[in-house]
Amino acid sequence: MEDKKFILIEEAIKKGKGKVSVRGWVYRERGSNEFKFIILRDASDIIQCVLERKKFERQWKEIDKIQIETSLKITGEIKKDKRAPTGYEINVDEIEIVGKSENFPIQKTLNEELLGDRRHLWLRSRKMNSILKIRSTVIGALHEYFRSKGFYEFQSPIIIPGGAEEGPTLFEVNYFGRKMYLTQTWQLYAEAAMYSLEKIYCVAPSFRAEKSKTNRHLAEYWHTEMEVAWADLDELMDYAEEMIKHVIKRVLEKNRKELEILKRDIKKLEPSLKKKFPRIRYDDVLKILKNKGINVPWGKDLRTIEEEKFMEDYDTPVFVTNYPKEIMAFYKPRDPKNPKTALCFDLLAPENNHEIIGGSVRETNIEELKKSLKKKGEKIEDYFYYLDIHSYGAIPHGGFGLGTERLIKWICGLDDIKDAIAFPRTISRWRP
Ligand code: 4AD
Ligand code: MG
């Protein structure tokens, strides 16, 4: 089979007639005495291929034995066929078996645990192939968005001496005999770099030793973060909203086919492109919940069920702002107009997807920072650099962090965040 120009299955289908050469893996197969039907897959799509015994008498023994995931090169005539899964069929003239596959361990129905154990093979499924393509679009669109807005890409360290969102969810690292940690956020280093570059972003792994098993927590996730000089809370929310809209727009442009394979109802995403995301204060969320018969005492964080009740009236993400200062991270400043609350927001996504972004203006008053750190039981010495950066020419600024897999979960309509990443890490899933 020399001198063949192999094309993608997607391109062959577009061509629609004439001779084509494609290569890939057997997705499904069935045979009779006279015929072998193979559904071939490559990165781009699947196509039905028919082999007639009378054309392949010499090779038939081999062909008859072809199983799922055998790799093949095929040349033949492509034509329309309504009965074929993607509407086209190749009548095969030549076949070359490249790599054998016997007893592929994923057949029809495996439970989630077993699929998780065979994740390295499950990536070949149409479901994972589609999600990974959408994930690639999402991450590409995030970079594209920030770069188009004049942001520099900035990287912070992954191994850190301390200083974090929440102490209990830090992963320890043995660092040459010294206790260090895996980062939960780039933020504190990003603020240092903000004083140099003003507008920065990154898409990088963050780590959280989350002990609770939910469908939206990973131990290792890709955190899309940004930090901007001179920004106030409204400006931060403008960026967040525009970023989400840009990502959805790109996915709808590039991944219609994948969304269809995932059976995602695109109508559920469209309102988020067209409508402005509401901005509602925590105080008002409590009032709305009260009208629904749910009493949340002022000062308590919203629980899963309360967020779901609140979000049932919305078909776009909603910004909830001004959470109680006392339950917020030490770097979130008081709102001078409502000092019991902080200048911060969470962006909650519809369809029970909960918080996908957390952001805030940053405290720059050294005394306030020290007070909050002490209250949280942190050691001031661990934060010397953070206090140092705000000692020289402090300015108003802020930023946010997006859980990239949470966004992918929502866009794809997934039940579990584990499917938004190729090799998930959770408390109970750590291999392969
Ligand atoms: O709300 P968080 O903890 O905020 C921060 O880390 C800030 N320092 C970000 C910033 O302002 N630069 O985390 C931000 C987002 C959350 O809204 C959530 O979407 C995601 O990160 N996230 C997780 N995603 C998956 N698995 C987990 N265990 C996550 N924890 C947080
Ligand atoms: Mg948060």
CSV table of C-alpha atoms and ligand atoms in Angstrom, one decimal:
chain,number,residue,atom,x,y,z
A,1,MET,CA,0.0,0.0,0.0
A,2,GLU,CA,2.6,2.5,-1.0
A,3,ASP,CA,2.1,6.0,-2.2
A,4,LYS,CA,-1.4,6.4,-0.7
A,5,LYS,CA,-2.6,9.7,0.4
A,6,PHE,CA,-4.5,9.0,3.7
A,7,ILE,CA,-7.2,11.5,4.6
A,8,LEU,CA,-9.2,11.9,7.8
A,9,ILE,CA,-12.6,10.1,7.9
A,10,GLU,CA,-14.2,13.5,8.3
A,11,GLU,CA,-12.6,14.6,5.0
A,12,ALA,CA,-13.6,11.3,3.3
A,13,ILE,CA,-17.2,11.9,4.3
A,14,LYS,CA,-17.0,15.4,3.0
A,15,LYS,CA,-15.7,14.1,-0.3
A,16,GLY,CA,-18.6,11.7,-0.4
A,17,LYS,CA,-17.7,9.8,-3.5
A,18,GLY,CA,-14.8,8.2,-5.3
A,19,LYS,CA,-11.7,6.4,-4.1
A,20,VAL,CA,-10.4,7.2,-0.6
A,21,SER,CA,-7.7,5.9,1.8
A,22,VAL,CA,-8.3,6.2,5.5
A,23,ARG,CA,-6.6,4.7,8.6
A,24,GLY,CA,-7.6,4.2,12.2
A,25,TRP,CA,-9.0,1.7,14.6
A,26,VAL,CA,-11.9,-0.8,14.6
A,27,TYR,CA,-14.7,0.8,16.6
A,28,ARG,CA,-17.2,-2.0,16.1
A,29,GLU,CA,-17.2,-5.1,13.8
A,30,ARG,CA,-19.5,-7.9,12.8
A,31,GLY,CA,-19.1,-10.6,10.2
A,32,SER,CA,-20.9,-13.3,8.2
A,33,ASN,CA,-19.7,-15.9,5.8
A,34,GLU,CA,-19.8,-13.5,3.0
A,35,PHE,CA,-19.1,-10.1,4.5
A,36,LYS,CA,-17.2,-8.3,7.2
A,37,PHE,CA,-18.6,-5.0,8.5
A,38,ILE,CA,-16.2,-2.7,10.2
A,39,ILE,CA,-16.9,0.7,11.8
A,40,LEU,CA,-13.5,2.4,11.6
A,41,ARG,CA,-12.7,5.4,13.8
A,42,ASP,CA,-10.0,8.0,13.7
A,43,ALA,CA,-9.6,11.2,15.6
A,44,SER,CA,-12.1,12.9,13.4
A,45,ASP,CA,-15.1,10.6,13.0
A,46,ILE,CA,-16.4,7.0,12.4
A,47,ILE,CA,-17.3,5.3,9.1
A,48,GLN,CA,-18.8,2.0,8.1
A,49,CYS,CA,-16.5,-0.2,5.8
A,50,VAL,CA,-17.7,-3.3,4.0
A,51,LEU,CA,-15.4,-6.1,2.9
A,52,GLU,CA,-16.7,-8.7,0.5
A,53,ARG,CA,-15.3,-12.2,1.0
A,54,LYS,CA,-15.0,-12.8,-2.8
A,55,LYS,CA,-12.6,-9.9,-3.1
A,56,PHE,CA,-10.3,-11.1,-0.3
A,57,GLU,CA,-10.2,-14.9,-0.5
A,58,ARG,CA,-6.5,-15.0,0.2
A,59,GLN,CA,-6.7,-12.6,3.2
A,60,TRP,CA,-10.1,-13.8,4.6
A,61,LYS,CA,-8.8,-15.8,7.5
A,62,GLU,CA,-7.0,-12.8,8.8
A,63,ILE,CA,-9.9,-10.4,8.1
A,64,ASP,CA,-12.4,-12.7,9.8
A,65,LYS,CA,-10.4,-12.4,13.0
A,66,ILE,CA,-10.3,-8.6,13.1
A,67,GLN,CA,-11.4,-7.4,16.5
A,68,ILE,CA,-12.2,-4.1,18.2
A,69,GLU,CA,-9.3,-1.6,18.3
A,70,THR,CA,-7.2,-3.4,15.6
A,71,SER,CA,-5.5,-0.7,13.6
A,72,LEU,CA,-6.1,-0.7,9.9
A,73,LYS,CA,-5.3,1.0,6.6
A,74,ILE,CA,-8.1,0.9,4.1
A,75,THR,CA,-8.7,2.0,0.5
A,76,GLY,CA,-12.0,1.8,-1.3
A,77,GLU,CA,-15.0,3.6,-2.8
A,78,ILE,CA,-17.0,5.8,-0.6
A,79,LYS,CA,-20.7,6.3,-1.2
A,80,LYS,CA,-23.8,7.6,0.6
A,81,ASP,CA,-25.6,5.0,2.6
A,82,LYS,CA,-28.6,6.0,4.8
A,83,ARG,CA,-28.3,2.9,7.0
A,84,ALA,CA,-24.6,3.5,8.0
A,85,PRO,CA,-24.0,5.3,11.3
A,86,THR,CA,-22.5,8.4,9.7
A,87,GLY,CA,-24.5,8.2,6.5
A,88,TYR,CA,-21.6,6.9,4.3
A,89,GLU,CA,-19.9,3.6,3.6
A,90,ILE,CA,-16.6,2.5,2.1
A,91,ASN,CA,-16.6,-0.5,-0.1
A,92,VAL,CA,-13.1,-1.8,0.6
A,93,ASP,CA,-10.7,-2.8,-2.1
A,94,GLU,CA,-7.5,-3.0,-0.1
A,95,ILE,CA,-6.9,-3.6,3.6
A,96,GLU,CA,-3.7,-3.7,5.7
A,97,ILE,CA,-3.7,-4.8,9.3
A,98,VAL,CA,-1.2,-2.6,11.2
A,99,GLY,CA,-1.6,-3.5,14.8
A,100,LYS,CA,-3.5,-6.5,16.3
A,101,SER,CA,-5.9,-6.2,19.2
A,102,GLU,CA,-7.5,-9.1,21.0
A,103,ASN,CA,-10.2,-9.0,23.6
A,104,PHE,CA,-10.3,-5.2,24.1
A,105,PRO,CA,-11.3,-5.0,27.8
A,106,ILE,CA,-14.0,-2.4,27.3
A,107,GLN,CA,-17.1,-4.0,25.8
A,108,LYS,CA,-20.6,-2.6,26.0
A,109,THR,CA,-21.4,-1.9,29.6
A,110,LEU,CA,-18.8,-1.5,32.3
A,111,ASN,CA,-19.6,0.3,35.6
A,112,GLU,CA,-18.0,3.6,36.4
A,113,GLU,CA,-15.3,2.1,38.6
A,114,LEU,CA,-14.1,-0.3,35.9
A,115,LEU,CA,-14.2,2.4,33.3
A,116,GLY,CA,-12.1,4.5,35.6
A,117,ASP,CA,-9.6,1.7,36.0
A,118,ARG,CA,-9.4,1.5,32.2
A,119,ARG,CA,-9.3,5.2,31.6
A,120,HIS,CA,-6.2,4.9,29.4
A,121,LEU,CA,-8.4,2.9,27.0
A,122,TRP,CA,-11.7,4.7,27.6
A,123,LEU,CA,-10.1,7.9,26.1
A,124,ARG,CA,-10.8,6.2,22.7
A,125,SER,CA,-14.5,6.3,23.3
A,126,ARG,CA,-16.6,8.8,21.3
A,127,LYS,CA,-17.7,10.4,24.5
A,128,MET,CA,-14.2,11.1,25.7
A,129,ASN,CA,-13.0,12.0,22.2
A,130,SER,CA,-15.8,14.6,22.1
A,131,ILE,CA,-15.1,16.0,25.6
A,132,LEU,CA,-11.4,16.2,25.0
A,133,LYS,CA,-12.0,18.2,21.7
A,134,ILE,CA,-14.3,20.6,23.5
A,135,ARG,CA,-11.7,20.9,26.4
A,136,SER,CA,-9.1,21.9,23.8
A,137,THR,CA,-11.4,24.5,22.4
A,138,VAL,CA,-12.2,25.9,25.8
A,139,ILE,CA,-8.6,26.2,26.9
A,140,GLY,CA,-7.6,27.7,23.5
A,141,ALA,CA,-10.5,30.2,23.8
A,142,LEU,CA,-9.4,31.2,27.3
A,143,HIS,CA,-5.9,32.0,26.1
A,144,GLU,CA,-7.3,33.8,23.0
A,145,TYR,CA,-9.6,35.9,25.2
A,146,PHE,CA,-7.0,37.2,27.6
A,147,ARG,CA,-4.3,37.8,24.9
A,148,SER,CA,-6.8,39.7,22.8
A,149,LYS,CA,-7.5,42.0,25.9
A,150,GLY,CA,-3.8,42.8,26.3
A,151,PHE,CA,-3.0,40.4,29.2
A,152,TYR,CA,0.4,38.8,29.6
A,153,GLU,CA,0.7,35.1,30.5
A,154,PHE,CA,2.4,34.8,33.8
A,155,GLN,CA,3.4,31.6,35.7
A,156,SER,CA,3.7,31.2,39.4
A,157,PRO,CA,5.4,28.4,41.4
A,158,ILE,CA,3.6,25.1,42.0
A,159,ILE,CA,5.5,24.2,45.1
A,160,ILE,CA,5.0,26.8,47.8
A,161,PRO,CA,6.1,27.3,51.4
A,162,GLY,CA,2.6,28.1,52.6
A,163,GLY,CA,-0.1,30.7,52.2
A,164,ALA,CA,-3.3,29.5,50.8
A,165,GLU,CA,-7.0,29.5,50.4
A,166,GLU,CA,-7.7,26.9,53.1
A,167,GLY,CA,-5.1,25.2,55.2
A,168,PRO,CA,-6.8,21.9,55.6
A,169,THR,CA,-6.9,21.2,51.8
A,170,LEU,CA,-3.2,21.7,51.3
A,171,PHE,CA,-1.2,18.8,49.9
A,172,GLU,CA,2.2,18.3,51.6
A,173,VAL,CA,5.3,17.8,49.6
A,174,ASN,CA,8.6,16.5,51.0
A,175,TYR,CA,10.9,19.2,49.7
A,176,PHE,CA,14.5,18.1,50.4
A,177,GLY,CA,13.3,17.1,53.9
A,178,ARG,CA,11.4,20.4,54.4
A,179,LYS,CA,7.6,20.5,54.5
A,180,MET,CA,6.2,22.4,51.5
A,181,TYR,CA,2.8,22.4,49.7
A,182,LEU,CA,1.2,22.1,46.3
A,183,THR,CA,-0.3,25.4,45.3
A,184,GLN,CA,-4.1,26.0,45.5
A,185,THR,CA,-4.0,29.3,43.6
A,186,TRP,CA,-1.4,31.5,41.8
A,187,GLN,CA,-2.9,34.6,43.4
A,188,LEU,CA,-0.4,35.7,46.0
A,189,TYR,CA,2.4,35.5,43.5
A,190,ALA,CA,0.3,37.0,40.8
A,191,GLU,CA,-0.3,40.1,42.9
A,192,ALA,CA,3.4,40.6,43.1
A,193,ALA,CA,3.7,40.3,39.3
A,194,MET,CA,0.7,42.6,38.8
A,195,TYR,CA,2.8,45.4,40.1
A,196,SER,CA,5.1,44.8,37.1
A,197,LEU,CA,2.8,43.7,34.3
A,198,GLU,CA,-0.6,45.1,35.4
A,199,LYS,CA,-2.7,42.6,33.4
A,200,ILE,CA,-1.9,39.0,33.7
A,201,TYR,CA,-3.5,35.5,33.4
A,202,CYS,CA,-2.6,31.9,33.5
A,203,VAL,CA,-4.1,28.4,32.9
A,204,ALA,CA,-2.3,26.0,35.3
A,205,PRO,CA,-2.9,23.2,37.7
A,206,SER,CA,-4.1,23.9,41.2
A,207,PHE,CA,-4.3,21.3,44.0
A,208,ARG,CA,-6.9,20.8,46.7
A,209,ALA,CA,-6.9,17.9,49.2
A,210,GLU,CA,-10.7,17.8,49.1
A,211,LYS,CA,-12.0,15.0,51.3
A,212,SER,CA,-15.6,15.3,50.3
A,213,LYS,CA,-16.8,13.3,47.4
A,214,THR,CA,-18.9,15.5,45.1
A,215,ASN,CA,-19.5,15.7,41.4
A,216,ARG,CA,-17.7,19.0,41.2
A,217,HIS,CA,-14.4,18.6,43.2
A,218,LEU,CA,-11.1,17.4,41.9
A,219,ALA,CA,-7.9,17.1,43.8
A,220,GLU,CA,-6.0,18.4,40.8
A,221,TYR,CA,-7.7,20.9,38.5
A,222,TRP,CA,-6.8,23.4,35.9
A,223,HIS,CA,-7.2,26.9,37.3
A,224,THR,CA,-7.7,29.8,34.9
A,225,GLU,CA,-6.7,32.9,36.9
A,226,MET,CA,-6.4,36.6,36.2
A,227,GLU,CA,-5.2,39.7,38.0
A,228,VAL,CA,-5.7,43.3,36.9
A,229,ALA,CA,-4.3,46.6,38.1
A,230,TRP,CA,-6.7,49.4,39.0
A,231,ALA,CA,-9.8,47.2,38.6
A,232,ASP,CA,-12.9,47.5,40.8
A,233,LEU,CA,-15.5,44.7,41.4
A,234,ASP,CA,-17.7,45.6,38.4
A,235,GLU,CA,-14.7,45.6,36.0
A,236,LEU,CA,-13.7,42.2,37.3
A,237,MET,CA,-17.2,40.9,36.7
A,238,ASP,CA,-17.2,42.4,33.2
A,239,TYR,CA,-14.1,40.5,32.3
A,240,ALA,CA,-15.5,37.2,33.8
A,241,GLU,CA,-18.8,37.6,31.8
A,242,GLU,CA,-17.1,38.4,28.6
A,243,MET,CA,-14.6,35.5,29.0
A,244,ILE,CA,-17.4,33.0,29.6
A,245,LYS,CA,-19.4,34.3,26.6
A,246,HIS,CA,-16.3,34.1,24.4
A,247,VAL,CA,-15.6,30.5,25.4
A,248,ILE,CA,-19.2,29.4,24.7
A,249,LYS,CA,-19.2,31.2,21.4
A,250,ARG,CA,-16.1,29.4,20.3
A,251,VAL,CA,-17.4,26.0,21.4
A,252,LEU,CA,-20.7,26.6,19.5
A,253,GLU,CA,-18.7,27.6,16.4
A,254,LYS,CA,-16.2,24.7,16.5
A,255,ASN,CA,-17.9,21.8,18.4
A,256,ARG,CA,-21.5,21.3,17.2
A,257,LYS,CA,-20.8,17.8,16.2
A,258,GLU,CA,-19.2,16.9,19.6
A,259,LEU,CA,-22.1,18.5,21.5
A,260,GLU,CA,-24.5,16.4,19.5
A,261,ILE,CA,-22.5,13.2,20.2
A,262,LEU,CA,-22.8,14.1,23.9
A,263,LYS,CA,-26.5,14.8,23.4
A,264,ARG,CA,-26.0,18.2,24.9
A,265,ASP,CA,-29.1,20.5,24.4
A,266,ILE,CA,-27.5,23.6,22.9
A,267,LYS,CA,-30.6,25.7,23.7
A,268,LYS,CA,-29.4,25.5,27.3
A,269,LEU,CA,-26.2,27.4,26.4
A,270,GLU,CA,-27.7,30.0,24.2
A,271,PRO,CA,-29.2,32.3,26.8
A,272,SER,CA,-25.7,32.8,28.3
A,273,LEU,CA,-24.6,34.2,25.0
A,274,LYS,CA,-27.4,36.6,24.6
A,275,LYS,CA,-28.4,37.8,28.1
A,276,LYS,CA,-26.5,39.8,30.6
A,277,PHE,CA,-25.6,37.8,33.7
A,278,PRO,CA,-27.5,39.1,36.8
A,279,ARG,CA,-25.4,40.6,39.6
A,280,ILE,CA,-27.1,40.0,43.0
A,281,ARG,CA,-25.9,40.7,46.5
A,282,TYR,CA,-25.7,37.9,49.1
A,283,ASP,CA,-28.2,39.9,51.2
A,284,ASP,CA,-30.7,39.8,48.3
A,285,VAL,CA,-30.1,36.1,47.7
A,286,LEU,CA,-31.1,35.5,51.3
A,287,LYS,CA,-34.3,37.5,50.7
A,288,ILE,CA,-35.1,35.5,47.5
A,289,LEU,CA,-34.5,32.2,49.4
A,290,LYS,CA,-36.8,33.4,52.3
A,291,ASN,CA,-39.6,33.9,49.7
A,292,LYS,CA,-39.0,30.3,48.7
A,293,GLY,CA,-39.4,29.2,52.3
A,294,ILE,CA,-35.7,28.7,53.1
A,295,ASN,CA,-34.2,30.6,56.0
A,296,VAL,CA,-30.4,31.1,55.8
A,297,PRO,CA,-29.1,33.0,58.9
A,298,TRP,CA,-27.0,36.1,57.8
A,299,GLY,CA,-23.3,35.2,57.9
A,300,LYS,CA,-23.6,31.6,56.8
A,301,ASP,CA,-22.2,30.4,53.5
A,302,LEU,CA,-24.7,29.1,51.0
A,303,ARG,CA,-25.0,25.4,51.0
A,304,THR,CA,-25.4,23.2,47.9
A,305,ILE,CA,-29.2,22.8,48.2
A,306,GLU,CA,-29.6,26.6,48.9
A,307,GLU,CA,-27.6,27.5,45.8
A,308,GLU,CA,-29.7,25.1,43.7
A,309,LYS,CA,-33.0,26.6,45.0
A,310,PHE,CA,-31.7,30.1,44.3
A,311,MET,CA,-30.5,29.2,40.8
A,312,GLU,CA,-33.6,27.4,39.7
A,313,ASP,CA,-35.0,30.7,38.3
A,314,TYR,CA,-32.0,31.4,36.1
A,315,ASP,CA,-30.9,30.1,32.7
A,316,THR,CA,-27.5,32.0,32.7
A,317,PRO,CA,-24.8,32.2,35.2
A,318,VAL,CA,-25.4,34.6,38.1
A,319,PHE,CA,-22.9,36.8,40.0
A,320,VAL,CA,-23.4,36.7,43.8
A,321,THR,CA,-21.5,39.6,45.3
A,322,ASN,CA,-20.8,40.9,48.8
A,323,TYR,CA,-20.6,37.7,50.9
A,324,PRO,CA,-20.1,38.2,54.6
A,325,LYS,CA,-16.5,39.4,55.3
A,326,GLU,CA,-16.0,37.1,58.2
A,327,ILE,CA,-16.3,33.9,56.1
A,328,MET,CA,-14.1,35.1,53.3
A,329,ALA,CA,-10.4,34.6,52.6
A,330,PHE,CA,-8.1,37.1,54.4
A,331,TYR,CA,-7.3,39.1,51.2
A,332,LYS,CA,-10.9,40.1,50.4
A,333,PRO,CA,-11.4,43.7,51.6
A,334,ARG,CA,-14.5,45.2,53.3
A,335,ASP,CA,-16.9,47.0,51.1
A,336,PRO,CA,-16.8,50.6,52.5
A,337,LYS,CA,-20.5,51.0,51.6
A,338,ASN,CA,-21.5,47.8,53.5
A,339,PRO,CA,-18.6,47.0,55.9
A,340,LYS,CA,-20.1,43.7,57.1
A,341,THR,CA,-19.5,42.4,53.5
A,342,ALA,CA,-16.5,41.9,51.3
A,343,LEU,CA,-15.8,43.2,47.8
A,344,CYS,CA,-16.0,39.8,46.2
A,345,PHE,CA,-18.1,37.6,43.9
A,346,ASP,CA,-18.8,34.0,43.0
A,347,LEU,CA,-20.2,33.2,39.6
A,348,LEU,CA,-22.8,30.4,39.9
A,349,ALA,CA,-23.6,28.4,36.7
A,350,PRO,CA,-27.1,27.1,35.9
A,351,GLU,CA,-28.2,23.5,35.7
A,352,ASN,CA,-26.9,22.8,39.2
A,353,ASN,CA,-23.3,23.6,38.3
A,354,HIS,CA,-22.7,25.8,41.2
A,355,GLU,CA,-19.6,28.1,41.7
A,356,ILE,CA,-17.5,28.2,38.6
A,357,ILE,CA,-15.6,31.4,39.4
A,358,GLY,CA,-14.5,33.1,42.6
A,359,GLY,CA,-13.0,36.6,42.5
A,360,SER,CA,-12.5,39.7,44.5
A,361,VAL,CA,-10.9,43.1,44.9
A,362,ARG,CA,-7.7,42.7,47.0
A,363,GLU,CA,-7.0,44.2,50.4
A,364,THR,CA,-3.9,46.4,50.3
A,365,ASN,CA,-4.0,47.9,53.8
A,366,ILE,CA,-1.2,46.1,55.7
A,367,GLU,CA,-2.8,46.5,59.1
A,368,GLU,CA,-6.1,45.0,57.9
A,369,LEU,CA,-4.2,42.1,56.3
A,370,LYS,CA,-2.3,41.4,59.5
A,371,LYS,CA,-5.5,41.4,61.5
A,372,SER,CA,-7.3,39.0,59.1
A,373,LEU,CA,-4.3,36.7,59.0
A,374,LYS,CA,-4.1,36.5,62.7
A,375,LYS,CA,-7.8,35.8,63.0
A,376,LYS,CA,-7.4,32.9,60.6
A,377,GLY,CA,-4.6,31.6,62.7
A,378,GLU,CA,-1.9,32.2,60.1
A,379,LYS,CA,1.7,33.1,60.8
A,380,ILE,CA,2.5,36.6,59.7
A,381,GLU,CA,6.1,35.6,58.8
A,382,ASP,CA,4.8,33.2,56.1
A,383,TYR,CA,3.2,36.2,54.3
A,384,PHE,CA,6.2,38.6,54.5
A,385,TYR,CA,6.5,38.9,50.8
A,386,TYR,CA,2.8,39.5,50.4
A,387,LEU,CA,2.8,42.3,52.9
A,388,ASP,CA,6.0,43.6,51.3
A,389,ILE,CA,4.5,44.0,47.8
A,390,HIS,CA,1.7,46.2,49.1
A,391,SER,CA,4.1,48.4,51.0
A,392,TYR,CA,5.5,50.1,47.9
A,393,GLY,CA,3.0,51.9,45.7
A,394,ALA,CA,-0.1,49.9,46.6
A,395,ILE,CA,-3.0,50.4,44.1
A,396,PRO,CA,-6.6,49.0,43.9
A,397,HIS,CA,-6.6,45.8,42.0
A,398,GLY,CA,-8.3,42.4,41.9
A,399,GLY,CA,-8.7,39.2,40.0
A,400,PHE,CA,-10.5,35.9,39.8
A,401,GLY,CA,-10.1,32.1,39.4
A,402,LEU,CA,-12.2,29.9,37.1
A,403,GLY,CA,-12.4,26.1,37.7
A,404,THR,CA,-11.8,25.2,34.1
A,405,GLU,CA,-13.2,21.7,34.5
A,406,ARG,CA,-16.3,23.1,36.1
A,407,LEU,CA,-16.8,25.2,33.0
A,408,ILE,CA,-16.3,22.2,30.8
A,409,LYS,CA,-18.7,20.1,32.9
A,410,TRP,CA,-21.4,22.8,32.4
A,411,ILE,CA,-20.8,23.3,28.7
A,412,CYS,CA,-20.7,19.6,27.9
A,413,GLY,CA,-23.7,18.9,30.3
A,414,LEU,CA,-21.7,16.2,32.2
A,415,ASP,CA,-23.0,14.5,35.4
A,416,ASP,CA,-19.5,14.4,36.9
A,417,ILE,CA,-16.5,16.7,36.8
A,418,LYS,CA,-14.2,13.6,36.5
A,419,ASP,CA,-15.2,13.4,32.8
A,420,ALA,CA,-14.0,16.9,32.1
A,421,ILE,CA,-10.4,15.8,32.4
A,422,ALA,CA,-8.5,12.9,30.9
A,423,PHE,CA,-7.0,11.4,34.0
A,424,PRO,CA,-9.0,12.6,37.1
A,425,ARG,CA,-7.6,12.8,40.6
A,426,THR,CA,-10.0,12.6,43.5
A,427,ILE,CA,-9.8,11.2,47.0
A,428,SER,CA,-10.8,7.8,45.6
A,429,ARG,CA,-9.5,8.0,42.0
A,430,TRP,CA,-5.7,8.3,41.7
A,431,ARG,CA,-4.8,5.9,39.0
A,432,PRO,CA,-4.1,5.3,36.1
B,1,4AD,O1,-12.9,30.1,45.0
B,1,4AD,P1,-11.5,29.7,44.9
B,1,4AD,O2,-10.9,28.9,46.1
B,1,4AD,O3,-10.6,31.0,44.7
B,1,4AD,C1,-9.3,31.1,44.6
B,1,4AD,O4,-8.5,30.2,44.6
B,1,4AD,C2,-8.8,32.5,44.3
B,1,4AD,N1,-7.5,32.7,44.8
B,1,4AD,C3,-8.9,32.8,42.8
B,1,4AD,C4,-8.4,34.1,42.4
B,1,4AD,O5,-9.0,35.1,42.8
B,1,4AD,N2,-7.3,34.2,41.7
B,1,4AD,O6,-11.2,28.9,43.6
B,1,4AD,C5,-11.5,29.4,42.3
B,1,4AD,C6,-12.3,28.5,41.5
B,1,4AD,C7,-13.6,28.1,42.1
B,1,4AD,O7,-14.6,29.0,41.8
B,1,4AD,C8,-13.9,26.7,41.4
B,1,4AD,O8,-14.5,26.9,40.2
B,1,4AD,C9,-12.5,26.2,41.2
B,1,4AD,O9,-11.6,27.2,41.4
B,1,4AD,N3,-12.2,25.1,42.2
B,1,4AD,C10,-12.2,23.8,41.9
B,1,4AD,N4,-12.5,23.1,40.8
B,1,4AD,C11,-12.4,21.8,40.8
B,1,4AD,N5,-12.1,21.1,41.9
B,1,4AD,C12,-11.8,21.7,43.1
B,1,4AD,N6,-11.5,21.0,44.2
B,1,4AD,C13,-11.9,23.1,43.1
B,1,4AD,N7,-11.7,24.1,44.1
B,1,4AD,C14,-11.9,25.3,43.5
B,2,MG,MG,-14.6,30.0,46.1
